[in-house]
Amino acid sequence: MPQEPYRPRRSVLYIPASNDKALAKLGSLACDAVIIDLEDAVLPADKKAARDKVAGILAGRDRRCEMVVRINPLASEWGTHDLLAVAKAEPDGILLPKIATPRDILEAGDLLDDNFAPDSVKLWAMVETPRALLNIGAIAELGRDPASRLACFVTGTNDLVKATGILATPDRRYLMPWLMQLVLAARAGGLDVIDGVANDFRDLDAFARECADGAAMGFDGKSLIHPAQIEPANRAFSPSPERLAAARAIKDAFARPENAGKGVIALDGRMVERLHLAEAEKLLAKAAIIGA
């Protein structure tokens, strides 16, 4: 399976398509990706007007920031119209809410193909329902087929809490098994996976802790609802100086003439294999892209 070029997705900020004040600040934001929202953040009476604004929003986009549009569910009265209108504007991605089975991804992909959307328009999928979690392995497997366009999962933690009735605690203990399951499925499918939102955007200390937990679980980044959350997310999901130093040490050690051709070497009292070298090189390459 060919690898897509690495794109950092440490900070993924939702902005309602109906919020002109927030949209005007797009060019000054340091987030890796923006999700222009046509779904939850837009009232039914405003949905068509919001959809009609998407082309203008994307026309003035800053290419350093990935631009994704969350449409309404395809089963809704707005969904198909959203998908076709947004595809014409050629965003980097279209976020599908309320997915439940692989068929939801395949149907959206078929619509894009039938309407000649370029291959650069990827599909992102919101995992926010019990059915999606039960089917997550099969959905993630689509990521191994470039024709599916599937590139990224976005976790809908608020909807999962609502749908299941679990208690939402600060440490997310009851969500944790599902979050780990989602990360595992994403990795099996070669997909990126974005952690859910933190609702209290004023408590940046708690937000930073949640970001650190998400990074430790293996998420690629965090969904954001306020620009104040961008910097903590970027910091948490960037490689630390300690990890970078360790990666450079591994790379330098394998580059020594005496280690040429060796599969395993000793470094600072521990065994290091070439799989660790591959991980180190991948980490250093990502750090170079994000400027860490």
PDB file of C-alpha atoms in Angstrom:
ATOM      1  CA  MET A   1       0.000   0.000   0.000  1.00  0.00           C
ATOM      2  CA  PRO A   2       1.592   3.336  -1.021  1.00  0.00           C
ATOM      3  CA  GLN A   3       2.150   5.736   1.837  1.00  0.00           C
ATOM      4  CA  GLU A   4       0.576   9.189   1.725  1.00  0.00           C
ATOM      5  CA  PRO A   5       2.984  12.050   2.475  1.00  0.00           C
ATOM      6  CA  TYR A   6       2.998  12.842   6.196  1.00  0.00           C
ATOM      7  CA  ARG A   7       0.692  15.690   7.214  1.00  0.00           C
ATOM      8  CA  PRO A   8       0.714  16.841  10.833  1.00  0.00           C
ATOM      9  CA  ARG A   9      -2.734  16.781  12.420  1.00  0.00           C
ATOM     10  CA  ARG A  10      -1.806  17.743  15.968  1.00  0.00           C
ATOM     11  CA  SER A  11      -4.449  20.449  16.263  1.00  0.00           C
ATOM     12  CA  VAL A  12      -7.756  20.162  14.376  1.00  0.00           C
ATOM     13  CA  LEU A  13     -10.034  23.152  15.011  1.00  0.00           C
ATOM     14  CA  TYR A  14     -13.787  23.151  14.381  1.00  0.00           C
ATOM     15  CA  ILE A  15     -15.158  26.409  12.948  1.00  0.00           C
ATOM     16  CA  PRO A  16     -18.873  26.764  12.115  1.00  0.00           C
ATOM     17  CA  ALA A  17     -19.407  27.752   8.488  1.00  0.00           C
ATOM     18  CA  SER A  18     -21.934  30.305   9.759  1.00  0.00           C
ATOM     19  CA  ASN A  19     -19.419  32.074  12.057  1.00  0.00           C
ATOM     20  CA  ASP A  20     -17.972  34.869   9.925  1.00  0.00           C
ATOM     21  CA  LYS A  21     -15.984  36.329  12.816  1.00  0.00           C
ATOM     22  CA  ALA A  22     -14.138  33.065  13.430  1.00  0.00           C
ATOM     23  CA  LEU A  23     -13.621  32.434   9.717  1.00  0.00           C
ATOM     24  CA  ALA A  24     -11.989  35.842   9.314  1.00  0.00           C
ATOM     25  CA  LYS A  25      -9.195  34.702  11.653  1.00  0.00           C
ATOM     26  CA  LEU A  26      -8.327  31.591   9.659  1.00  0.00           C
ATOM     27  CA  GLY A  27      -5.135  33.002   8.193  1.00  0.00           C
ATOM     28  CA  SER A  28      -3.676  33.806  11.606  1.00  0.00           C
ATOM     29  CA  LEU A  29      -4.269  30.410  13.229  1.00  0.00           C
ATOM     30  CA  ALA A  30      -1.382  28.012  13.909  1.00  0.00           C
ATOM     31  CA  CYS A  31      -3.482  24.847  13.843  1.00  0.00           C
ATOM     32  CA  ASP A  32      -2.570  22.001  11.510  1.00  0.00           C
ATOM     33  CA  ALA A  33      -6.107  21.521  10.223  1.00  0.00           C
ATOM     34  CA  VAL A  34      -9.473  23.269  10.265  1.00  0.00           C
ATOM     35  CA  ILE A  35     -12.864  21.585  10.050  1.00  0.00           C
ATOM     36  CA  ILE A  36     -15.467  23.896   8.537  1.00  0.00           C
ATOM     37  CA  ASP A  37     -18.645  22.613  10.146  1.00  0.00           C
ATOM     38  CA  LEU A  38     -21.975  22.353   8.322  1.00  0.00           C
ATOM     39  CA  GLU A  39     -23.470  19.903  10.805  1.00  0.00           C
ATOM     40  CA  ASP A  40     -23.924  20.321  14.573  1.00  0.00           C
ATOM     41  CA  ALA A  41     -22.829  23.963  14.756  1.00  0.00           C
ATOM     42  CA  VAL A  42     -25.315  25.169  12.110  1.00  0.00           C
ATOM     43  CA  LEU A  43     -29.051  25.522  12.689  1.00  0.00           C
ATOM     44  CA  PRO A  44     -31.352  23.792  10.176  1.00  0.00           C
ATOM     45  CA  ALA A  45     -32.602  27.105   8.835  1.00  0.00           C
ATOM     46  CA  ASP A  46     -29.040  28.191   8.101  1.00  0.00           C
ATOM     47  CA  LYS A  47     -27.678  25.007   6.548  1.00  0.00           C
ATOM     48  CA  LYS A  48     -28.136  25.907   2.870  1.00  0.00           C
ATOM     49  CA  ALA A  49     -26.627  29.354   3.348  1.00  0.00           C
ATOM     50  CA  ALA A  50     -23.679  27.825   5.200  1.00  0.00           C
ATOM     51  CA  ARG A  51     -23.158  25.291   2.415  1.00  0.00           C
ATOM     52  CA  ASP A  52     -23.187  28.055  -0.187  1.00  0.00           C
ATOM     53  CA  LYS A  53     -20.326  29.800   1.652  1.00  0.00           C
ATOM     54  CA  VAL A  54     -17.938  26.860   1.517  1.00  0.00           C
ATOM     55  CA  ALA A  55     -16.575  27.542  -1.969  1.00  0.00           C
ATOM     56  CA  GLY A  56     -15.629  31.102  -1.004  1.00  0.00           C
ATOM     57  CA  ILE A  57     -14.041  29.960   2.256  1.00  0.00           C
ATOM     58  CA  LEU A  58     -11.896  27.370   0.501  1.00  0.00           C
ATOM     59  CA  ALA A  59     -10.964  29.680  -2.367  1.00  0.00           C
ATOM     60  CA  GLY A  60      -8.945  31.837   0.008  1.00  0.00           C
ATOM     61  CA  ARG A  61      -7.402  28.965   1.945  1.00  0.00           C
ATOM     62  CA  ASP A  62      -3.900  28.919   3.372  1.00  0.00           C
ATOM     63  CA  ARG A  63      -2.284  25.792   1.914  1.00  0.00           C
ATOM     64  CA  ARG A  64      -0.150  25.213   5.010  1.00  0.00           C
ATOM     65  CA  CYS A  65      -3.340  24.425   6.931  1.00  0.00           C
ATOM     66  CA  GLU A  66      -5.336  21.360   5.945  1.00  0.00           C
ATOM     67  CA  MET A  67      -8.949  22.285   5.170  1.00  0.00           C
ATOM     68  CA  VAL A  68     -11.708  19.769   5.852  1.00  0.00           C
ATOM     69  CA  VAL A  69     -15.479  20.265   5.698  1.00  0.00           C
ATOM     70  CA  ARG A  70     -17.878  18.332   7.948  1.00  0.00           C
ATOM     71  CA  ILE A  71     -21.090  17.749   6.048  1.00  0.00           C
ATOM     72  CA  ASN A  72     -24.448  16.599   7.369  1.00  0.00           C
ATOM     73  CA  PRO A  73     -25.161  12.845   7.406  1.00  0.00           C
ATOM     74  CA  LEU A  74     -25.842  11.472   3.943  1.00  0.00           C
ATOM     75  CA  ALA A  75     -29.131  10.070   5.227  1.00  0.00           C
ATOM     76  CA  SER A  76     -30.317  13.575   6.138  1.00  0.00           C
ATOM     77  CA  GLU A  77     -32.075  15.980   3.793  1.00  0.00           C
ATOM     78  CA  TRP A  78     -28.881  18.027   3.444  1.00  0.00           C
ATOM     79  CA  GLY A  79     -26.178  15.374   3.255  1.00  0.00           C
ATOM     80  CA  THR A  80     -25.968  14.506  -0.438  1.00  0.00           C
ATOM     81  CA  HIS A  81     -26.305  18.168  -1.467  1.00  0.00           C
ATOM     82  CA  ASP A  82     -23.534  19.022   1.004  1.00  0.00           C
ATOM     83  CA  LEU A  83     -21.221  16.327  -0.330  1.00  0.00           C
ATOM     84  CA  LEU A  84     -21.577  17.278  -3.982  1.00  0.00           C
ATOM     85  CA  ALA A  85     -21.337  21.029  -3.379  1.00  0.00           C
ATOM     86  CA  VAL A  86     -18.315  20.710  -1.099  1.00  0.00           C
ATOM     87  CA  ALA A  87     -16.543  18.309  -3.465  1.00  0.00           C
ATOM     88  CA  LYS A  88     -16.667  20.936  -6.235  1.00  0.00           C
ATOM     89  CA  ALA A  89     -14.660  23.273  -3.987  1.00  0.00           C
ATOM     90  CA  GLU A  90     -11.975  20.559  -3.642  1.00  0.00           C
ATOM     91  CA  PRO A  91     -11.202  20.615   0.081  1.00  0.00           C
ATOM     92  CA  ASP A  92      -8.425  18.457   1.461  1.00  0.00           C
ATOM     93  CA  GLY A  93     -11.037  16.296   3.119  1.00  0.00           C
ATOM     94  CA  ILE A  94     -14.753  15.784   3.712  1.00  0.00           C
ATOM     95  CA  LEU A  95     -15.705  14.656   7.219  1.00  0.00           C
ATOM     96  CA  LEU A  96     -18.608  12.201   7.331  1.00  0.00           C
ATOM     97  CA  PRO A  97     -20.585  12.273  10.599  1.00  0.00           C
ATOM     98  CA  LYS A  98     -22.536   9.436  12.196  1.00  0.00           C
ATOM     99  CA  ILE A  99     -20.885   6.635  10.229  1.00  0.00           C
ATOM    100  CA  ALA A 100     -21.959   3.132  11.228  1.00  0.00           C
ATOM    101  CA  THR A 101     -20.607   0.638   8.678  1.00  0.00           C
ATOM    102  CA  PRO A 102     -18.069   0.476   5.822  1.00  0.00           C
ATOM    103  CA  ARG A 103     -20.970   1.083   3.437  1.00  0.00           C
ATOM    104  CA  ASP A 104     -21.209   4.689   4.664  1.00  0.00           C
ATOM    105  CA  ILE A 105     -17.657   5.339   3.471  1.00  0.00           C
ATOM    106  CA  LEU A 106     -18.094   3.438   0.216  1.00  0.00           C
ATOM    107  CA  GLU A 107     -21.314   5.257  -0.709  1.00  0.00           C
ATOM    108  CA  ALA A 108     -19.701   8.646  -0.160  1.00  0.00           C
ATOM    109  CA  GLY A 109     -16.674   7.583  -2.183  1.00  0.00           C
ATOM    110  CA  ASP A 110     -18.879   6.361  -5.024  1.00  0.00           C
ATOM    111  CA  LEU A 111     -20.657   9.727  -5.135  1.00  0.00           C
ATOM    112  CA  LEU A 112     -17.330  11.534  -5.307  1.00  0.00           C
ATOM    113  CA  ASP A 113     -16.084   9.222  -8.062  1.00  0.00           C
ATOM    114  CA  ASP A 114     -19.301   9.528 -10.075  1.00  0.00           C
ATOM    115  CA  ASN A 115     -19.038  13.316  -9.925  1.00  0.00           C
ATOM    116  CA  PHE A 116     -15.345  13.379 -10.894  1.00  0.00           C
ATOM    117  CA  ALA A 117     -13.975  14.706  -7.616  1.00  0.00           C
ATOM    118  CA  PRO A 118     -10.165  14.567  -7.738  1.00  0.00           C
ATOM    119  CA  ASP A 119      -8.376  11.874  -5.761  1.00  0.00           C
ATOM    120  CA  SER A 120      -6.916  14.612  -3.541  1.00  0.00           C
ATOM    121  CA  VAL A 121     -10.333  14.991  -1.865  1.00  0.00           C
ATOM    122  CA  LYS A 122     -10.062  12.497   0.999  1.00  0.00           C
ATOM    123  CA  LEU A 123     -12.726  11.186   3.346  1.00  0.00           C
ATOM    124  CA  TRP A 124     -12.533  11.575   7.112  1.00  0.00           C
ATOM    125  CA  ALA A 125     -14.967   9.675   9.329  1.00  0.00           C
ATOM    126  CA  MET A 126     -16.540  10.619  12.658  1.00  0.00           C
ATOM    127  CA  VAL A 127     -16.574   7.663  15.052  1.00  0.00           C
ATOM    128  CA  GLU A 128     -19.345   8.688  17.425  1.00  0.00           C
ATOM    129  CA  THR A 129     -21.869   5.862  17.558  1.00  0.00           C
ATOM    130  CA  PRO A 130     -21.917   2.419  19.200  1.00  0.00           C
ATOM    131  CA  ARG A 131     -22.429   0.796  15.784  1.00  0.00           C
ATOM    132  CA  ALA A 132     -19.332   2.512  14.420  1.00  0.00           C
ATOM    133  CA  LEU A 133     -17.259   1.175  17.304  1.00  0.00           C
ATOM    134  CA  LEU A 134     -18.623  -2.339  16.857  1.00  0.00           C
ATOM    135  CA  ASN A 135     -17.729  -2.202  13.153  1.00  0.00           C
ATOM    136  CA  ILE A 136     -14.490  -0.244  13.518  1.00  0.00           C
ATOM    137  CA  GLY A 137     -12.182  -3.019  12.312  1.00  0.00           C
ATOM    138  CA  ALA A 138     -14.021  -3.438   9.016  1.00  0.00           C
ATOM    139  CA  ILE A 139     -14.292   0.323   8.547  1.00  0.00           C
ATOM    140  CA  ALA A 140     -10.585   0.829   9.222  1.00  0.00           C
ATOM    141  CA  GLU A 141      -9.653  -1.870   6.709  1.00  0.00           C
ATOM    142  CA  LEU A 142     -10.865   0.496   3.968  1.00  0.00           C
ATOM    143  CA  GLY A 143      -7.843   2.635   4.754  1.00  0.00           C
ATOM    144  CA  ARG A 144      -5.670  -0.005   3.092  1.00  0.00           C
ATOM    145  CA  ASP A 145      -7.418   0.650  -0.245  1.00  0.00           C
ATOM    146  CA  PRO A 146      -6.563   4.107  -1.656  1.00  0.00           C
ATOM    147  CA  ALA A 147      -9.687   3.929  -3.826  1.00  0.00           C
ATOM    148  CA  SER A 148     -11.826   4.289  -0.689  1.00  0.00           C
ATOM    149  CA  ARG A 149     -10.331   7.778  -0.065  1.00  0.00           C
ATOM    150  CA  LEU A 150     -10.491   7.109   3.699  1.00  0.00           C
ATOM    151  CA  ALA A 151      -7.640   8.932   5.455  1.00  0.00           C
ATOM    152  CA  CYS A 152      -8.568   9.759   9.033  1.00  0.00           C
ATOM    153  CA  PHE A 153     -10.843   8.949  11.968  1.00  0.00           C
ATOM    154  CA  VAL A 154     -12.159  11.714  14.232  1.00  0.00           C
ATOM    155  CA  THR A 155     -13.440  10.686  17.648  1.00  0.00           C
ATOM    156  CA  GLY A 156     -16.847  12.012  18.674  1.00  0.00           C
ATOM    157  CA  THR A 157     -16.534  11.595  22.433  1.00  0.00           C
ATOM    158  CA  ASN A 158     -19.540  13.743  23.353  1.00  0.00           C
ATOM    159  CA  ASP A 159     -21.839  11.678  21.151  1.00  0.00           C
ATOM    160  CA  LEU A 160     -20.394   8.415  22.474  1.00  0.00           C
ATOM    161  CA  VAL A 161     -21.034   9.530  26.034  1.00  0.00           C
ATOM    162  CA  LYS A 162     -24.597  10.516  25.147  1.00  0.00           C
ATOM    163  CA  ALA A 163     -25.331   7.335  23.181  1.00  0.00           C
ATOM    164  CA  THR A 164     -23.984   4.918  25.787  1.00  0.00           C
ATOM    165  CA  GLY A 165     -24.902   6.677  29.029  1.00  0.00           C
ATOM    166  CA  ILE A 166     -21.444   6.256  30.560  1.00  0.00           C
ATOM    167  CA  LEU A 167     -20.257   8.752  33.145  1.00  0.00           C
ATOM    168  CA  ALA A 168     -18.003  11.453  31.686  1.00  0.00           C
ATOM    169  CA  THR A 169     -15.156  11.782  34.198  1.00  0.00           C
ATOM    170  CA  PRO A 170     -12.115  14.102  33.920  1.00  0.00           C
ATOM    171  CA  ASP A 171      -9.779  11.141  33.421  1.00  0.00           C
ATOM    172  CA  ARG A 172     -12.115   9.581  30.780  1.00  0.00           C
ATOM    173  CA  ARG A 173     -11.738   6.182  32.477  1.00  0.00           C
ATOM    174  CA  TYR A 174     -14.957   4.774  31.022  1.00  0.00           C
ATOM    175  CA  LEU A 175     -14.146   5.966  27.516  1.00  0.00           C
ATOM    176  CA  MET A 176     -10.597   4.644  27.612  1.00  0.00           C
ATOM    177  CA  PRO A 177     -11.259   1.097  26.306  1.00  0.00           C
ATOM    178  CA  TRP A 178     -13.052   2.452  23.244  1.00  0.00           C
ATOM    179  CA  LEU A 179     -10.418   5.091  22.596  1.00  0.00           C
ATOM    180  CA  MET A 180      -7.690   2.459  22.632  1.00  0.00           C
ATOM    181  CA  GLN A 181      -9.768   0.215  20.377  1.00  0.00           C
ATOM    182  CA  LEU A 182     -10.107   3.098  17.919  1.00  0.00           C
ATOM    183  CA  VAL A 183      -6.366   3.791  17.881  1.00  0.00           C
ATOM    184  CA  LEU A 184      -5.639   0.101  17.285  1.00  0.00           C
ATOM    185  CA  ALA A 185      -8.091  -0.073  14.378  1.00  0.00           C
ATOM    186  CA  ALA A 186      -6.693   3.106  12.826  1.00  0.00           C
ATOM    187  CA  ARG A 187      -3.157   1.737  12.931  1.00  0.00           C
ATOM    188  CA  ALA A 188      -4.302  -1.556  11.373  1.00  0.00           C
ATOM    189  CA  GLY A 189      -5.835   0.427   8.514  1.00  0.00           C
ATOM    190  CA  GLY A 190      -2.946   2.844   8.093  1.00  0.00           C
ATOM    191  CA  LEU A 191      -5.146   5.777   9.129  1.00  0.00           C
ATOM    192  CA  ASP A 192      -4.608   8.846  11.256  1.00  0.00           C
ATOM    193  CA  VAL A 193      -6.875   9.201  14.291  1.00  0.00           C
ATOM    194  CA  ILE A 194      -7.845  12.398  16.098  1.00  0.00           C
ATOM    195  CA  ASP A 195      -8.902  12.496  19.741  1.00  0.00           C
ATOM    196  CA  GLY A 196     -12.223  14.066  20.764  1.00  0.00           C
ATOM    197  CA  VAL A 197     -12.899  17.566  22.056  1.00  0.00           C
ATOM    198  CA  ALA A 198     -12.458  18.925  25.568  1.00  0.00           C
ATOM    199  CA  ASN A 199     -15.554  20.971  26.325  1.00  0.00           C
ATOM    200  CA  ASP A 200     -14.138  23.393  28.917  1.00  0.00           C
ATOM    201  CA  PHE A 201     -11.893  25.566  26.742  1.00  0.00           C
ATOM    202  CA  ARG A 202     -11.088  27.863  29.675  1.00  0.00           C
ATOM    203  CA  ASP A 203      -9.282  25.194  31.702  1.00  0.00           C
ATOM    204  CA  LEU A 204      -6.121  24.910  29.638  1.00  0.00           C
ATOM    205  CA  ASP A 205      -4.279  22.957  32.339  1.00  0.00           C
ATOM    206  CA  ALA A 206      -6.887  20.198  32.220  1.00  0.00           C
ATOM    207  CA  PHE A 207      -6.834  20.390  28.438  1.00  0.00           C
ATOM    208  CA  ALA A 208      -3.043  19.962  28.369  1.00  0.00           C
ATOM    209  CA  ARG A 209      -3.357  16.861  30.577  1.00  0.00           C
ATOM    210  CA  GLU A 210      -5.991  15.397  28.263  1.00  0.00           C
ATOM    211  CA  CYS A 211      -3.750  16.086  25.263  1.00  0.00           C
ATOM    212  CA  ALA A 212      -0.835  14.359  26.987  1.00  0.00           C
ATOM    213  CA  ASP A 213      -3.034  11.325  27.679  1.00  0.00           C
ATOM    214  CA  GLY A 214      -4.216  11.288  24.055  1.00  0.00           C
ATOM    215  CA  ALA A 215      -0.661  11.462  22.739  1.00  0.00           C
ATOM    216  CA  ALA A 216       0.378   8.645  25.087  1.00  0.00           C
ATOM    217  CA  MET A 217      -2.504   6.516  23.773  1.00  0.00           C
ATOM    218  CA  GLY A 218      -1.258   6.974  20.220  1.00  0.00           C
ATOM    219  CA  PHE A 219      -3.606   9.608  18.820  1.00  0.00           C
ATOM    220  CA  ASP A 220      -2.161  11.850  16.106  1.00  0.00           C
ATOM    221  CA  GLY A 221      -3.841  14.999  17.388  1.00  0.00           C
ATOM    222  CA  LYS A 222      -6.747  16.598  19.178  1.00  0.00           C
ATOM    223  CA  SER A 223     -10.094  18.052  18.090  1.00  0.00           C
ATOM    224  CA  LEU A 224     -10.395  21.662  19.240  1.00  0.00           C
ATOM    225  CA  ILE A 225     -13.288  24.045  19.808  1.00  0.00           C
ATOM    226  CA  HIS A 226     -11.345  27.236  20.617  1.00  0.00           C
ATOM    227  CA  PRO A 227      -8.144  28.843  19.258  1.00  0.00           C
ATOM    228  CA  ALA A 228      -6.688  28.986  22.794  1.00  0.00           C
ATOM    229  CA  GLN A 229      -6.360  25.190  22.621  1.00  0.00           C
ATOM    230  CA  ILE A 230      -4.087  25.217  19.553  1.00  0.00           C
ATOM    231  CA  GLU A 231      -0.750  25.828  21.244  1.00  0.00           C
ATOM    232  CA  PRO A 232      -1.164  23.176  24.000  1.00  0.00           C
ATOM    233  CA  ALA A 233      -2.266  20.616  21.408  1.00  0.00           C
ATOM    234  CA  ASN A 234       0.636  21.358  19.085  1.00  0.00           C
ATOM    235  CA  ARG A 235       3.044  21.027  21.992  1.00  0.00           C
ATOM    236  CA  ALA A 236       1.590  17.762  23.309  1.00  0.00           C
ATOM    237  CA  PHE A 237       1.497  16.032  19.945  1.00  0.00           C
ATOM    238  CA  SER A 238       4.979  17.134  18.872  1.00  0.00           C
ATOM    239  CA  PRO A 239       7.975  14.933  19.705  1.00  0.00           C
ATOM    240  CA  SER A 240       9.649  16.053  22.929  1.00  0.00           C
ATOM    241  CA  PRO A 241      13.324  17.129  22.982  1.00  0.00           C
ATOM    242  CA  GLU A 242      14.098  13.946  24.898  1.00  0.00           C
ATOM    243  CA  ARG A 243      12.510  11.710  22.273  1.00  0.00           C
ATOM    244  CA  LEU A 244      14.271  13.584  19.477  1.00  0.00           C
ATOM    245  CA  ALA A 245      17.632  13.264  21.216  1.00  0.00           C
ATOM    246  CA  ALA A 246      17.095   9.522  21.660  1.00  0.00           C
ATOM    247  CA  ALA A 247      16.088   9.168  17.996  1.00  0.00           C
ATOM    248  CA  ARG A 248      19.210  11.017  16.839  1.00  0.00           C
ATOM    249  CA  ALA A 249      21.371   8.817  19.038  1.00  0.00           C
ATOM    250  CA  ILE A 250      19.892   5.661  17.478  1.00  0.00           C
ATOM    251  CA  LYS A 251      20.341   7.000  13.956  1.00  0.00           C
ATOM    252  CA  ASP A 252      23.931   8.069  14.632  1.00  0.00           C
ATOM    253  CA  ALA A 253      24.778   4.717  16.221  1.00  0.00           C
ATOM    254  CA  PHE A 254      23.594   2.698  13.228  1.00  0.00           C
ATOM    255  CA  ALA A 255      25.504   5.069  10.914  1.00  0.00           C
ATOM    256  CA  ARG A 256      28.864   4.133  12.479  1.00  0.00           C
ATOM    257  CA  PRO A 257      31.070   1.959  10.237  1.00  0.00           C
ATOM    258  CA  GLU A 258      31.361  -0.771  12.849  1.00  0.00           C
ATOM    259  CA  ASN A 259      27.563  -1.182  12.908  1.00  0.00           C
ATOM    260  CA  ALA A 260      27.091  -1.415   9.145  1.00  0.00           C
ATOM    261  CA  GLY A 261      24.937  -4.421   8.309  1.00  0.00           C
ATOM    262  CA  LYS A 262      24.111  -5.197  11.938  1.00  0.00           C
ATOM    263  CA  GLY A 263      20.508  -5.952  12.819  1.00  0.00           C
ATOM    264  CA  VAL A 264      20.959  -5.397  16.540  1.00  0.00           C
ATOM    265  CA  ILE A 265      23.376  -3.163  18.448  1.00  0.00           C
ATOM    266  CA  ALA A 266      23.936  -2.129  22.062  1.00  0.00           C
ATOM    267  CA  LEU A 267      23.334   1.534  22.908  1.00  0.00           C
ATOM    268  CA  ASP A 268      23.590   2.970  26.402  1.00  0.00           C
ATOM    269  CA  GLY A 269      23.117  -0.426  27.986  1.00  0.00           C
ATOM    270  CA  ARG A 270      20.093  -1.570  26.004  1.00  0.00           C
ATOM    271  CA  MET A 271      19.417  -3.575  22.873  1.00  0.00           C
ATOM    272  CA  VAL A 272      18.426  -1.551  19.814  1.00  0.00           C
ATOM    273  CA  GLU A 273      17.101  -3.200  16.655  1.00  0.00           C
ATOM    274  CA  ARG A 274      16.636  -1.862  13.155  1.00  0.00           C
ATOM    275  CA  LEU A 275      12.919  -1.512  13.858  1.00  0.00           C
ATOM    276  CA  HIS A 276      13.950   1.116  16.423  1.00  0.00           C
ATOM    277  CA  LEU A 277      16.026   2.792  13.711  1.00  0.00           C
ATOM    278  CA  ALA A 278      12.985   2.908  11.425  1.00  0.00           C
ATOM    279  CA  GLU A 279      10.927   4.450  14.236  1.00  0.00           C
ATOM    280  CA  ALA A 280      13.666   6.980  14.948  1.00  0.00           C
ATOM    281  CA  GLU A 281      13.939   8.007  11.295  1.00  0.00           C
ATOM    282  CA  LYS A 282      10.165   8.372  11.041  1.00  0.00           C
ATOM    283  CA  LEU A 283      10.084  10.537  14.171  1.00  0.00           C
ATOM    284  CA  LEU A 284      12.914  12.750  12.928  1.00  0.00           C
ATOM    285  CA  ALA A 285      11.228  13.169   9.544  1.00  0.00           C
ATOM    286  CA  LYS A 286       7.975  14.246  11.223  1.00  0.00           C
ATOM    287  CA  ALA A 287       9.876  16.672  13.444  1.00  0.00           C
ATOM    288  CA  ALA A 288      11.504  18.228  10.398  1.00  0.00           C
ATOM    289  CA  ILE A 289       8.119  18.796   8.769  1.00  0.00           C
ATOM    290  CA  ILE A 290       6.580  20.468  11.826  1.00  0.00           C
ATOM    291  CA  GLY A 291       9.755  22.378  12.658  1.00  0.00           C
ATOM    292  CA  ALA A 292      10.304  20.707  16.016  1.00  0.00           C
TER     293      ALA A 292
END
